[in-house]
Short mmCIF file of C-alpha atoms in Angstrom, two decimals:
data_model
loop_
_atom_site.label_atom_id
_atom_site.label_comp_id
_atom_site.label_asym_id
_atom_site.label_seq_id
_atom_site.Cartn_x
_atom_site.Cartn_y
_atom_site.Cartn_z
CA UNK A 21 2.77 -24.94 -24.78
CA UNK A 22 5.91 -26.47 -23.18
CA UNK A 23 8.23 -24.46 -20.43
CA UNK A 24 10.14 -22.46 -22.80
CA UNK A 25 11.08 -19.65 -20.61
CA UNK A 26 13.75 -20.45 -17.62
CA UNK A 27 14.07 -17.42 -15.32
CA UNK A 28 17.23 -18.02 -13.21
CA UNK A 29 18.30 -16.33 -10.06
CA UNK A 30 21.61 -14.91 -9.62
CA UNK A 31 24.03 -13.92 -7.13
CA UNK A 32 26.57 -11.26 -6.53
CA UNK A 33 29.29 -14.45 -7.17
CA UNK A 34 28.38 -14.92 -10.11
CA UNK A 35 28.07 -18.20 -12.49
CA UNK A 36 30.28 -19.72 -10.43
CA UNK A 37 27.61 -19.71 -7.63
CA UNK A 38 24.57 -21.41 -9.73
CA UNK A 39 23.23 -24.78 -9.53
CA UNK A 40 23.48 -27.58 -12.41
CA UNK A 41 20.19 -26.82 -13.94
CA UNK A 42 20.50 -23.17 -14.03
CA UNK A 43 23.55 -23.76 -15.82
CA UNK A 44 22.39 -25.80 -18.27
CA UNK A 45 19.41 -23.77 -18.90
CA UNK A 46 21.83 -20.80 -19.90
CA UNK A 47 24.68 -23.29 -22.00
CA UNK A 48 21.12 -24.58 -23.96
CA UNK A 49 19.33 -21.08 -24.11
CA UNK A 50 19.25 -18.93 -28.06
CA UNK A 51 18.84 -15.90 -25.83
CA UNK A 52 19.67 -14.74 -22.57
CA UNK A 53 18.03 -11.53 -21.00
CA UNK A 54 18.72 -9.66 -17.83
CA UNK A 55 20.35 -6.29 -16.71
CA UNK A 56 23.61 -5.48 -17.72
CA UNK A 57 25.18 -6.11 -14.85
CA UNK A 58 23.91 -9.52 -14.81
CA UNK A 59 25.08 -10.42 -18.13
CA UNK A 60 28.44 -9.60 -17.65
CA UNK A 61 28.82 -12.44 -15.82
CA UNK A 62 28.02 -14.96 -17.98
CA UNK A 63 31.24 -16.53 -18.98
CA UNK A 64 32.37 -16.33 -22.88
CA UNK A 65 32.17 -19.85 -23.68
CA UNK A 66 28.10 -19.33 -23.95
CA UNK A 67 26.94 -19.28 -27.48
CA UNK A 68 23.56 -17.36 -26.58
CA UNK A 69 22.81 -14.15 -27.47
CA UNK A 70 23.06 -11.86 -24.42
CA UNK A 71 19.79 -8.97 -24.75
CA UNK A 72 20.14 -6.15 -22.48
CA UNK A 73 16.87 -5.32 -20.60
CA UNK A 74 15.46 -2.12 -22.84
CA UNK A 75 15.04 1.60 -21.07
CA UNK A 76 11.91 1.97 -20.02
CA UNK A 77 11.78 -1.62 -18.55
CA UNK A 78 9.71 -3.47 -21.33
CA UNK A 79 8.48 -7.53 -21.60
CA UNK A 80 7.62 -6.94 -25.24
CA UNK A 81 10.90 -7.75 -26.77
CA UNK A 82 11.22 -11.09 -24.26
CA UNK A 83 7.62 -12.47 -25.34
CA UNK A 84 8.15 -11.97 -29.33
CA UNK A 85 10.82 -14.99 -28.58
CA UNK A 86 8.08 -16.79 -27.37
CA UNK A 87 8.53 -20.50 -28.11
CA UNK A 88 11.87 -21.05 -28.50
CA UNK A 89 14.74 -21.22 -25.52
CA UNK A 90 14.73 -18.37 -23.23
CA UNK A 91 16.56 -17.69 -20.12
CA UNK A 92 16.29 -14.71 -17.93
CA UNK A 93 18.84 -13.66 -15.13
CA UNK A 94 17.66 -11.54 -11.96
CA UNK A 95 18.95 -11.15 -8.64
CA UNK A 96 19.09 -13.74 -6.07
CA UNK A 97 14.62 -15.12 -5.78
CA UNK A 98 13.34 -13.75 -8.89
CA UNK A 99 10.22 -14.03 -7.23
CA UNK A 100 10.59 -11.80 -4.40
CA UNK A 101 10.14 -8.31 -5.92
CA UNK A 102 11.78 -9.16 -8.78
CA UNK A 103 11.33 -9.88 -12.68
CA UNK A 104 9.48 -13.46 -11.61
CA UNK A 105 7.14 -12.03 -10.53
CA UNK A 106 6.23 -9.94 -12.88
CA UNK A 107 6.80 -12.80 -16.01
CA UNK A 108 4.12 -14.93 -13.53
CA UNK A 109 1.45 -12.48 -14.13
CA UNK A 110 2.19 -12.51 -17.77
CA UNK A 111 2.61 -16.28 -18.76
CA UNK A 112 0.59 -19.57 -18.19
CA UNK A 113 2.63 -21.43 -15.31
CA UNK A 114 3.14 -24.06 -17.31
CA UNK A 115 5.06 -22.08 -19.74
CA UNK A 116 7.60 -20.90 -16.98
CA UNK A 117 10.68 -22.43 -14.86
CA UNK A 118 12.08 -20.51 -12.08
CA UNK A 119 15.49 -21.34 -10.65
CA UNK A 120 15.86 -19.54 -7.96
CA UNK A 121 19.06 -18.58 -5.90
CA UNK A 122 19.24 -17.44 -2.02
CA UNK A 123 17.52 -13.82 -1.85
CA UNK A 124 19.10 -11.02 -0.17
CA UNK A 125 16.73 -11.24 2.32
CA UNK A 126 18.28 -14.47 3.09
CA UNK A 127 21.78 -13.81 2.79
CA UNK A 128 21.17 -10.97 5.71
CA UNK A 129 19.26 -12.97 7.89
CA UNK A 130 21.82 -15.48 8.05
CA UNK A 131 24.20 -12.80 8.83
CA UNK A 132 22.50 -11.20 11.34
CA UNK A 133 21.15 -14.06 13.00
CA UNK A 134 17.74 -12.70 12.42
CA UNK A 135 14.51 -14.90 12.05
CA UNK A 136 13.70 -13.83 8.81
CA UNK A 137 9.45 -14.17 9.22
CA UNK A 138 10.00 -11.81 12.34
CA UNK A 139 11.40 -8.89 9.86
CA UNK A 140 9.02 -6.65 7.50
CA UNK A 141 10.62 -6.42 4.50
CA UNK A 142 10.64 -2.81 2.21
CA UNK A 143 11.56 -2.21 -1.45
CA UNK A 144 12.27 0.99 -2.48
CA UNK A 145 13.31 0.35 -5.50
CA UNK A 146 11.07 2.31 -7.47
CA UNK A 147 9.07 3.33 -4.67
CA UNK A 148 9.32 6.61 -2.99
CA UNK A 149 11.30 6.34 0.49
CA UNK A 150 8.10 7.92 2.68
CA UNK A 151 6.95 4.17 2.23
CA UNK A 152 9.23 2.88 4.70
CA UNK A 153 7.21 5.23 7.61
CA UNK A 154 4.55 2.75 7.97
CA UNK A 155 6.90 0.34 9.37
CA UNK A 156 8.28 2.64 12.36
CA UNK A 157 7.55 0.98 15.15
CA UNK A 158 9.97 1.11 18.48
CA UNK A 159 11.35 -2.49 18.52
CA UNK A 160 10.32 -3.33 15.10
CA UNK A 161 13.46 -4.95 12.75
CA UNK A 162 13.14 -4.13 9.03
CA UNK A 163 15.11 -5.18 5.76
CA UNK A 164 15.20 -1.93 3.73
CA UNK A 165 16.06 -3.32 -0.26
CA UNK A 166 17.64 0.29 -1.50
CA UNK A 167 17.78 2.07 -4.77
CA UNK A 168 20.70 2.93 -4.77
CA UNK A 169 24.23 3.57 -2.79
CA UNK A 170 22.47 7.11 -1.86
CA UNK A 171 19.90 5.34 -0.31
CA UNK A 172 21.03 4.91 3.19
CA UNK A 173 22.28 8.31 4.19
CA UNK A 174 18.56 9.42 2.83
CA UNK A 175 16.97 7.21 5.14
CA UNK A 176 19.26 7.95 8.19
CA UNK A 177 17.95 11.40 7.44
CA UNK A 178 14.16 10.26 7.50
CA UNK A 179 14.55 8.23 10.31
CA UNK A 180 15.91 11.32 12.17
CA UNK A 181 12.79 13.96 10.95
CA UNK A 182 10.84 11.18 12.09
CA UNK A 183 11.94 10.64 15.80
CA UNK A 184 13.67 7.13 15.06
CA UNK A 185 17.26 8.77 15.63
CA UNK A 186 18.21 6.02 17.46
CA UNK A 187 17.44 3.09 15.66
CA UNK A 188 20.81 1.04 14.75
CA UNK A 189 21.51 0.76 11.18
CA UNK A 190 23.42 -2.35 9.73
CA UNK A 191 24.24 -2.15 5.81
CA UNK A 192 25.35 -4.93 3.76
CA UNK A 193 26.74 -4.78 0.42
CA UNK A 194 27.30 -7.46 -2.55
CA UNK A 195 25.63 -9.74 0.12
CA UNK A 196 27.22 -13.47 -1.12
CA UNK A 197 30.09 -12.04 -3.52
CA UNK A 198 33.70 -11.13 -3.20
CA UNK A 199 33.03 -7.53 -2.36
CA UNK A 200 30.75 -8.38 0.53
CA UNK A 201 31.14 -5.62 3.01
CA UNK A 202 28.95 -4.48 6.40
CA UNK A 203 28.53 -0.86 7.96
CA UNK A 204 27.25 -0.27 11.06
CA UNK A 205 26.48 2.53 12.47
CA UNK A 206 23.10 4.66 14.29
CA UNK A 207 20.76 6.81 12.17
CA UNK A 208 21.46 9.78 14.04
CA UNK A 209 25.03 10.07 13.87
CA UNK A 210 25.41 8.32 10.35
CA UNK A 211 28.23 9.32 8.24
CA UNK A 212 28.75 6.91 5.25
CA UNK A 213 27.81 8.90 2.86
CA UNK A 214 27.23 7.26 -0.80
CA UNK A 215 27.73 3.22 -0.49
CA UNK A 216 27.95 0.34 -2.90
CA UNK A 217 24.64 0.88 -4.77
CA UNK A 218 23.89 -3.24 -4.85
CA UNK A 219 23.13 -3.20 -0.74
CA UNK A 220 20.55 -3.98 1.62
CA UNK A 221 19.96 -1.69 4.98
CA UNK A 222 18.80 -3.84 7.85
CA UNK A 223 16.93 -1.15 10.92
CA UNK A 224 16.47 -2.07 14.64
CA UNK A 225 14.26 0.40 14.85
CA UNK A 226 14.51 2.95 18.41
CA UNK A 227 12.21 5.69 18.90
CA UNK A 228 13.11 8.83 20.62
CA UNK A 229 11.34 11.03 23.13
CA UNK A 230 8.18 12.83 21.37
CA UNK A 231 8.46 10.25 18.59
CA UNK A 232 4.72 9.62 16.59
CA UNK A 233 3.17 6.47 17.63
CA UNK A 234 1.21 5.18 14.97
CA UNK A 235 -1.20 2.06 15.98
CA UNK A 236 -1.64 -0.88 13.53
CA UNK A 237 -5.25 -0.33 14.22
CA UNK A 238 -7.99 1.98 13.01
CA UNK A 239 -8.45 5.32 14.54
CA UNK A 240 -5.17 6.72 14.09
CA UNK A 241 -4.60 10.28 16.54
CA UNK A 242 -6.51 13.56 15.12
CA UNK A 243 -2.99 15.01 15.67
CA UNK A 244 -1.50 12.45 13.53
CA UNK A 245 -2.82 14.58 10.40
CA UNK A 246 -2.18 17.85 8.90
CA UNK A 247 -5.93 19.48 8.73
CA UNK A 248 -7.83 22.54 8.71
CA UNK A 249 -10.58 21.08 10.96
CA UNK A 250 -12.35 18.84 8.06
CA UNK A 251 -11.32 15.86 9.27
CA UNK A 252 -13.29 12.63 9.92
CA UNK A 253 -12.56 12.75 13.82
CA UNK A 254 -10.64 9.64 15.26
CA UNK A 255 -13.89 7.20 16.86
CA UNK A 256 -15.91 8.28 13.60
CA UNK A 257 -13.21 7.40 11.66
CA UNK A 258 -12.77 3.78 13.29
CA UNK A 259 -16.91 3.56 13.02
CA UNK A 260 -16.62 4.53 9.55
CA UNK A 261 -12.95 2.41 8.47
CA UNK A 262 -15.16 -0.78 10.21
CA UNK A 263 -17.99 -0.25 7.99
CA UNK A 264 -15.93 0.29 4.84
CA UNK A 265 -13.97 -3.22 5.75
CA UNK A 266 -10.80 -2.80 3.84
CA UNK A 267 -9.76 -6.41 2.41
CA UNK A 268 -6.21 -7.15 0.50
CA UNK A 269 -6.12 -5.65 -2.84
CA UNK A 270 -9.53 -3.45 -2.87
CA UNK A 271 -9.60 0.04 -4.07
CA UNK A 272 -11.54 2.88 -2.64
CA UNK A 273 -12.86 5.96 -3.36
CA UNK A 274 -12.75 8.86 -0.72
CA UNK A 275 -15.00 11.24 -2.32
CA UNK A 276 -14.89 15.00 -0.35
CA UNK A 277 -11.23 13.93 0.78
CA UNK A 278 -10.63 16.81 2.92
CA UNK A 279 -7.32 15.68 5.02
CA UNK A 280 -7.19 12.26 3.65
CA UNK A 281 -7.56 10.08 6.73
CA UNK A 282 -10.33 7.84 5.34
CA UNK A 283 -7.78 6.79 2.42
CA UNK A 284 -4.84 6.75 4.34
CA UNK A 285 -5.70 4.59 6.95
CA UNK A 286 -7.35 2.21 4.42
CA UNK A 287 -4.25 1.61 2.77
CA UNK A 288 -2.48 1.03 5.92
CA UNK A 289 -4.84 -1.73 6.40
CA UNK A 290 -2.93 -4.23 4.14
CA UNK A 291 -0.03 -3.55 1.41
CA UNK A 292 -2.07 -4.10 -1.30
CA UNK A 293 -5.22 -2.03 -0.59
CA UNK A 294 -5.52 1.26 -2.91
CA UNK A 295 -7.10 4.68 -2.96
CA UNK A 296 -8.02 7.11 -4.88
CA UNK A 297 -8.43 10.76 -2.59
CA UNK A 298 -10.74 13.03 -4.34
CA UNK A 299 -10.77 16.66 -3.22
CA UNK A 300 -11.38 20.32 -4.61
CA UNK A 301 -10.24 22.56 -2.01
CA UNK A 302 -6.17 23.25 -3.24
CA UNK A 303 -5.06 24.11 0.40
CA UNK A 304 -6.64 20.18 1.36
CA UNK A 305 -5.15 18.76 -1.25
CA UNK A 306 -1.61 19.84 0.25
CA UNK A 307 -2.66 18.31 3.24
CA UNK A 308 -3.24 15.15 1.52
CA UNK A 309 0.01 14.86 0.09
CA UNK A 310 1.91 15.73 3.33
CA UNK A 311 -0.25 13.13 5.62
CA UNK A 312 -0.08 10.13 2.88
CA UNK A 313 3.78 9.96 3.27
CA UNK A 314 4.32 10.96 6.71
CA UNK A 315 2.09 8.10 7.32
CA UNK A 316 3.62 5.74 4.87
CA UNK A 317 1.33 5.60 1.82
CA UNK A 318 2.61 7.55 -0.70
CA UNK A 319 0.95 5.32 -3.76
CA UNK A 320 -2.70 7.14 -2.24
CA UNK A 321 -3.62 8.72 -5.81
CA UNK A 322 -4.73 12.38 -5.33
CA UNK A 323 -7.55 13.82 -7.99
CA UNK A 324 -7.56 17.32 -7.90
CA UNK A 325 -11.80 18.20 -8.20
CA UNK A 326 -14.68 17.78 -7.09
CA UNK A 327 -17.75 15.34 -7.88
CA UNK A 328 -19.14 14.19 -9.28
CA UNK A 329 -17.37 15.66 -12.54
CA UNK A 330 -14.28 14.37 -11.30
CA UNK A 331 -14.86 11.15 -10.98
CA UNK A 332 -15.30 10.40 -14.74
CA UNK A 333 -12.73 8.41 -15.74
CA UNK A 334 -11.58 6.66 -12.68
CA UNK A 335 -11.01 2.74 -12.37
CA UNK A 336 -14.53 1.23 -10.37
CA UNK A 337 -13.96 1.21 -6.77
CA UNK A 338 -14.48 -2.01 -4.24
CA UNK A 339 -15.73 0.74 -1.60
CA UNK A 340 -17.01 4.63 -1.59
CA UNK A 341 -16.57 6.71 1.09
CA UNK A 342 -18.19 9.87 0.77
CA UNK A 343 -17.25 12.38 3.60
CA UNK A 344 -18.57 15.28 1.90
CA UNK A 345 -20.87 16.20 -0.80
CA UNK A 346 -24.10 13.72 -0.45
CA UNK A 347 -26.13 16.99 -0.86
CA UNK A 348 -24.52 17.95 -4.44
CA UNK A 349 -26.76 16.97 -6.99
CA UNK A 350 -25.22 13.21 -8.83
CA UNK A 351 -22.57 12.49 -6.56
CA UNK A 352 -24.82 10.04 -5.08
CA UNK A 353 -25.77 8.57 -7.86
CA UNK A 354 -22.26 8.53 -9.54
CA UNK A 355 -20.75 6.27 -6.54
CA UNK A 356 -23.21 4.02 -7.24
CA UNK A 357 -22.82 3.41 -10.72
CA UNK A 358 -19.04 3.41 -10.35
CA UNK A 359 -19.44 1.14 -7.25
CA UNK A 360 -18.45 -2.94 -8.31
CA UNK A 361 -21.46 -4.80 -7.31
CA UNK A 362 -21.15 -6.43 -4.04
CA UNK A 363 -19.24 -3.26 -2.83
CA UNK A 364 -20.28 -1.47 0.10
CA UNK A 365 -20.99 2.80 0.03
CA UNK A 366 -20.54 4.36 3.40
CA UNK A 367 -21.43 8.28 3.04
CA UNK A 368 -21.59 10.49 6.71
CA UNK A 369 -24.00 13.63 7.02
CA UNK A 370 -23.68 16.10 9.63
CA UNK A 371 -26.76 18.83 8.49
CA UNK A 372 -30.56 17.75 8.35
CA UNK A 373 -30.18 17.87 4.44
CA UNK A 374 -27.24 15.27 4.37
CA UNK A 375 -29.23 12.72 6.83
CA UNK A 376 -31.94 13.55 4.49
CA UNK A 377 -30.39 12.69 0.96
CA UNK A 378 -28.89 9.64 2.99
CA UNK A 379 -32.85 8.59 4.09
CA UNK A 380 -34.05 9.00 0.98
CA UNK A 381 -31.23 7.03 -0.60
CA UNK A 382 -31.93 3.75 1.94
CA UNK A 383 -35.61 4.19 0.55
CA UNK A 384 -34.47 3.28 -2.40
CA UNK A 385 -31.42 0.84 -2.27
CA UNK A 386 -31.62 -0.73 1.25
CA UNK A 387 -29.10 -0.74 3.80
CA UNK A 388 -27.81 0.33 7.50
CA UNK A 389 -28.54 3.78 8.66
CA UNK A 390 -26.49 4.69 12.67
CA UNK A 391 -26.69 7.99 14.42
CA UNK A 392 -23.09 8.46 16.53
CA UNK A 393 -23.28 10.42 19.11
CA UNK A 394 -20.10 11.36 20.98
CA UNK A 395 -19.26 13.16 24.13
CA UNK A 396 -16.36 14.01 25.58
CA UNK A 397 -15.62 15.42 29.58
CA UNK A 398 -15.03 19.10 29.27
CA UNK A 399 -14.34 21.31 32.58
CA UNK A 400 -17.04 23.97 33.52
CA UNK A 401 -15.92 26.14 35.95
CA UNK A 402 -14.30 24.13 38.87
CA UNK A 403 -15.81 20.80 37.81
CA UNK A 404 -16.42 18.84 34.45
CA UNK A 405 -19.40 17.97 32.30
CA UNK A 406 -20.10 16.40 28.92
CA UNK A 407 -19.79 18.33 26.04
CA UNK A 408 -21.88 16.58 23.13
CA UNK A 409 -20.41 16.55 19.84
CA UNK A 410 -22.35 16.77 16.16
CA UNK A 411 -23.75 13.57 15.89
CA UNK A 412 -22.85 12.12 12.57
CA UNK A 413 -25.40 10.15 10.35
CA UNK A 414 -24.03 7.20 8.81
CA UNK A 415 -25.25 5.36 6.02
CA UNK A 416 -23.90 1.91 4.83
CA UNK A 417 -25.15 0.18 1.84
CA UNK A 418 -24.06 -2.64 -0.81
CA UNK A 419 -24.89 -2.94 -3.87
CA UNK A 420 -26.57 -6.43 -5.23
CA UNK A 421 -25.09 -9.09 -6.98
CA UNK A 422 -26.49 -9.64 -10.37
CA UNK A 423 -27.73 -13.22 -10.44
CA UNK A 424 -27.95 -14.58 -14.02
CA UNK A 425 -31.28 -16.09 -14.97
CA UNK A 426 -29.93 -19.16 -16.81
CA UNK A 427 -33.72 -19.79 -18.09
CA UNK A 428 -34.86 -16.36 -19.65
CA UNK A 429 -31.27 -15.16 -20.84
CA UNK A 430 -32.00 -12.11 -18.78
CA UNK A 431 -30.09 -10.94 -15.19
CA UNK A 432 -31.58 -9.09 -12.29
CA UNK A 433 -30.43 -7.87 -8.98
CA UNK A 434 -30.55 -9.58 -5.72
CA UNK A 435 -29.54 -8.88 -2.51
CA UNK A 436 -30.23 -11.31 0.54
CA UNK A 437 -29.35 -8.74 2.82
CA UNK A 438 -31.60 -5.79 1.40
CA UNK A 439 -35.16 -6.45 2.91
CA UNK A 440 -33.89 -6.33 6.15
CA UNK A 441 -31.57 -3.49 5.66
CA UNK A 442 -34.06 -1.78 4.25
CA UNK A 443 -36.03 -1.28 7.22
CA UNK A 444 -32.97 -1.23 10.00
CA UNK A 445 -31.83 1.71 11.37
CA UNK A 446 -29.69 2.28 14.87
CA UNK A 447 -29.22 4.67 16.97
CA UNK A 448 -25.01 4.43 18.92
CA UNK A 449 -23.87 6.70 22.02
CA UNK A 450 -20.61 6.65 23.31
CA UNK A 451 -18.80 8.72 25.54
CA UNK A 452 -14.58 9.54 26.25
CA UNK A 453 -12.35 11.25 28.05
CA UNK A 454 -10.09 13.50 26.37
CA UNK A 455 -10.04 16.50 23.88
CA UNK A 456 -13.17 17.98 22.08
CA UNK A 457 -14.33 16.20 18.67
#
């Protein structure tokens, strides 16, 4: 089918500000749909029909016009968190045109004299504002895209709870229009109040004294969590986190969630990784939901119950982590049917019966088994000696492709990895300085 669908970006001045073929895309379109805002500036001499955007957002309406002349308005790059983006996972490309304008992002780096690939970028529109608190880093600059005009003085207030008083604050409303206007001011002594809601808040970001500082690596600070003491501790967790090997877009399970870390620090891997927490214990779950926005992943999905019953249900993961639990009868078993082939199952045991279930599991499907053993210097009296932590049992399997056997119809599993998995086992000391495990 031919382009029949022209989505053209927009900004704050109006028609006045597009290009030739955006305008002529709109003067030849039957339909034109966008927000209202957006509409209203079409001028009067167009003889489309201007279609308000329907509440809740819905495509449906837009793709019964399929085939004829369609044009779509959105903000500045339609592409860039916007309605684009969300047509190009709906339509062929060669069904689509997209005119785009200069983003916002744009607009403020050229006003700020910012390299924009040196900034993180941050919608919250539609996203809760703990998001933006994996991105707090002392000297980090960030473009903030905001709700709303309350935006800003909510996020001067975050950045203060979260030791990032200091960090200079620079926002820019109806970037490119008439109304363009900039406010500058410091988190900690901001007083706008409400603003323009079409704005942009650009951070330098400062922290104070006793400010968090979170790593972009694995192994985030035990402190760094709110926990009861079930917690994967920090060097297991980086063991573990390395053996999971989060890629862009994966989901995980984190089965016997306890405080969350295993999930949280997944998703901080990459934007686009998921997880789904999965915990009994109420007072944990609270936990959960405190640590997954302090540390800026509020999407984590928390399921309230415990496996392998409450894992019915849930989409199949790319990775299982299973903290807790390997001794409950099924919960084993579940992972692994859930599990996508070619994911990988990690699953820690602390108690001869965990290590035990784990054994017997490798028996069956293969894979990696590694005692950690971890010390740390402890005083004893006037001098210091080693106190020896748990040792953890860790057990790291995947699960086979299914090759297709082209000649008998039939499949079966491989893996080129198993035979030798199935038979490897090591044995990992370390020692640290520091506080008790």
């Amino acid at each position: 089918m031919p382009v029949w669908l022209t989505v053209v970006g927009i900004g704050d001045d109006g028609f006045a500000g597009l290009g030739r073929s955006a305008r002529r895309a709109l003067l030849e379109a039957s339909v034109v749909y966008g927000g209202e805002r957006h509409l209203a500036m079409l001028p009067a001499r167009l003889a489309a029909r201007r279609a308000a955007w329907p509440r809740p957002f819905d495509l449906a309406p837009l793709l019964a016009e399929r085939g004829g002349a369609v044009c779509v308005l959105a903000s500045g790059d339609p592409m860039l968190f916007g309605v684009g983006a969300t047509l190009a996972r709906q339509l062929p490309a060669d069904e689509l045109r997209v005119l785009p304008a200069p983003s916002s992002l744009s607009l403020a780096a050229a006003r700020l004299g910012w390299p924009l690939q040196d900034v993180a970028t941050v919608s919250l529109v539609g996203r809760p504002l703990p998001t933006l608190n994996a991105h707090l880093h002392h000297g980090a600059r960030v473009f903030v895209l905001s709700a709303d005009g309350r935006t800003p003085a909510a996020l001067a207030a975050l950045l203060n709870a979260r030791g990032f008083g200091a960090t200079r604050m620079i926002v820019l409303e109806h970037l490119g229009g008439e109304l363009e206007r900039r406010i500058d001011g410091r988190a900690d002594q901001w007083s706008a109040g409400e603003v323009a809601a079409l704005n942009l808040i650009a951070l330098e970001c400062r922290a104070t004294q006793g400010a968090p500082r979170l790593p972009l690596t694995v192994g985030l600070p035990d402190d760094a969590f709110r926990h009861d003491g079930q917690l994967t501790k920090r060097d297991v967790r980086a063991i573990t986190l390395a053996r999971l090997a989060p890629t862009p877009g994966e989901l995980l399970w984190d089965v016997g969630a306890g405080s969350g870390s295993i999930g949280i620090e997944w998703m901080r891997a990459h934007p686009t990784c998921r997880a789904i927490a999965i915990e009994g214990h109420a007072e944990r779950q609270r936990f959960i939901e405190h640590n997954r926005d302090a540390l800026g992943v509020p999407g984590l999905q928390l399921v309230a119950g415990r496996a392998p019953d409450a894992l019915r249900g849930l989409p199949a993961p790319d990775a299982v982590f299973i903290g807790g639990g390997v001794t409950v009868p099924g919960v084993l078993e579940a992972c692994w049917a859930s599990l996508r082939e070619g994911g990988r199952l990690v699953a820690n045991a602390v108690t001869l019966q965990g290590e035990a279930a784990l054994v017997a599991w490798r028996e069956r499907f293969g894979g990696t088994l590694t005692r950690i053993a971890l010390a740390d210097a402890q005083p004893l009296g006037g001098f210091d000696t080693w106190r020896q932590a748990l040792p953890i049992t860790l057990l790291e399997v995947v699960k086979p492709l299914r090759e297709v056997d082209v000649a008998s119809g039939g499949s079966q599993a491989s893996d080129a990895n198993s035979a030798s998995d199935a038979s490897t086992a090591t044995a990992v000391s370390a020692s640290s300085s520091g506080t008790a495990q």
